[in-house]
């Protein structure tokens, strides 16, 4: 009964999150420094606007988080903010939408996230941020941190939840990564061009004040994957940031609803994300 009520409540909240995205186009114009840490939710490749709604609704239900703003980024990198962000909001959540949701261009993803953070900083005065990213959304986070994490004047990463991240190879592009595995030193046996570049320049990561939770699904069917992303690719995050991160932990999910797309709609995953972010 308790689980059923949880599902019903989250379903209602999902509808509210989706509805508020389209009904409130007003933008606040007064910059005010925020003590609360904003949490950004970033969708993956070819995802619809509601892709992260379940995770956001779960955060609202379990930890009284509040959806405040949608940041929509055009294909040219222009950011449009819609919504209301009242002063004193506890656990504010920002939905990030890339209008071009099919790009695999890491440079574009990095620039778009940079533009979102700069806009939020100028409009609302945010100084720190959390981020929850699914699939290719993690490419935006990691490329942003590699290029900008050491620069002053930009919002600083506080907590980062990576869900089903493809840190070593893009499905459909790097076909030679199959099969792949994690070696004894933590590095993947096969390495994509971006991974090689990031690993050579890993000293540029400046996450010593940040914490990371790396989540992946394992179908336990011999593929060592979530059906799309190899576990070796997801786990390759650790050697990239080792020595440059304040805290790092990983969580494997097995059983029901651990396929790539379903991870972001899995109640067990959502609760784990919330505990990490808000406790």
Steps between C-alpha positions, in 0.01 A plus 500: 500500500778743593682431174177549305438836665860600421449415133170691484649805669803504273277458193300806602818697558632394159187647342550821697865528393406451137204739521698780665754482220243625251279727709745745656718700265578786737862572578637656817716804430661567837830336579529380858774282648363159592608296798316193377682279251309469174470151351506474121339202326644426155345254257679262266517448125171519308302541823164674524441807723355284776790257518618616843155566647488179705827580677389857566158394627662245729725770646196718559314216673783361712701812585277801441702615200335764280495525121562868430637562151534338160813601308444435130806524278463566127721333241693828488562493874251767607345431841136574578391481864137439590345461842510666840779475756377640832759614750566245771401200288625175655676260264426689175495281188577620146404296196748541214368438149715493188280573197744307285473177695672286238845654489801295601729800474674524837616857437142616443377323813777663702420847365129458559546399863745786548239742364235361736722541806611850401137601444392358837791676667415836345125469554485338842851526641562127540850416619476121535301236320412133508434307183318179415576382148383199304685335212654753258407782738809393692713603203382857552600489868841341455600717206387810686706405804803414289491837323365729773524331840825677584381847393402761755173690491286205392263297719677210669391138482381372839341157440477304178288191432599323179240250378594260219785720385692419183842624607687269263331488163171592335265218397456499124821690441771299674397149400843355568452541876303172515592300693685708757595451862656676796863411565660454842615864509143623441558609141288362217678259267367680191511881510306747290673812361329732750593278793864501390496880474327550836732255672807683369357831624337371818703744713261768369212346695449706815244308705673478836205676665246281321343156548401254228257208497542282191195279429472225243276206419618145440261265321704200617445333162863478393513837323641685803279792409164667553404394150658807340798624700774260604573490872869542414416833335302624799759386754779674305394823671703409808849502343418829327438691822697296754722734699295800391171429681396552860280191522410226253267203530332264259173306507407205283132417452380156396159343465187675378511822295876537470504533122662817371183703448318360803771596749371858512151369578604244760373579854807336658729718291299813578515439875875438485548824307296695754691361799827600339387851406300611799636313803 
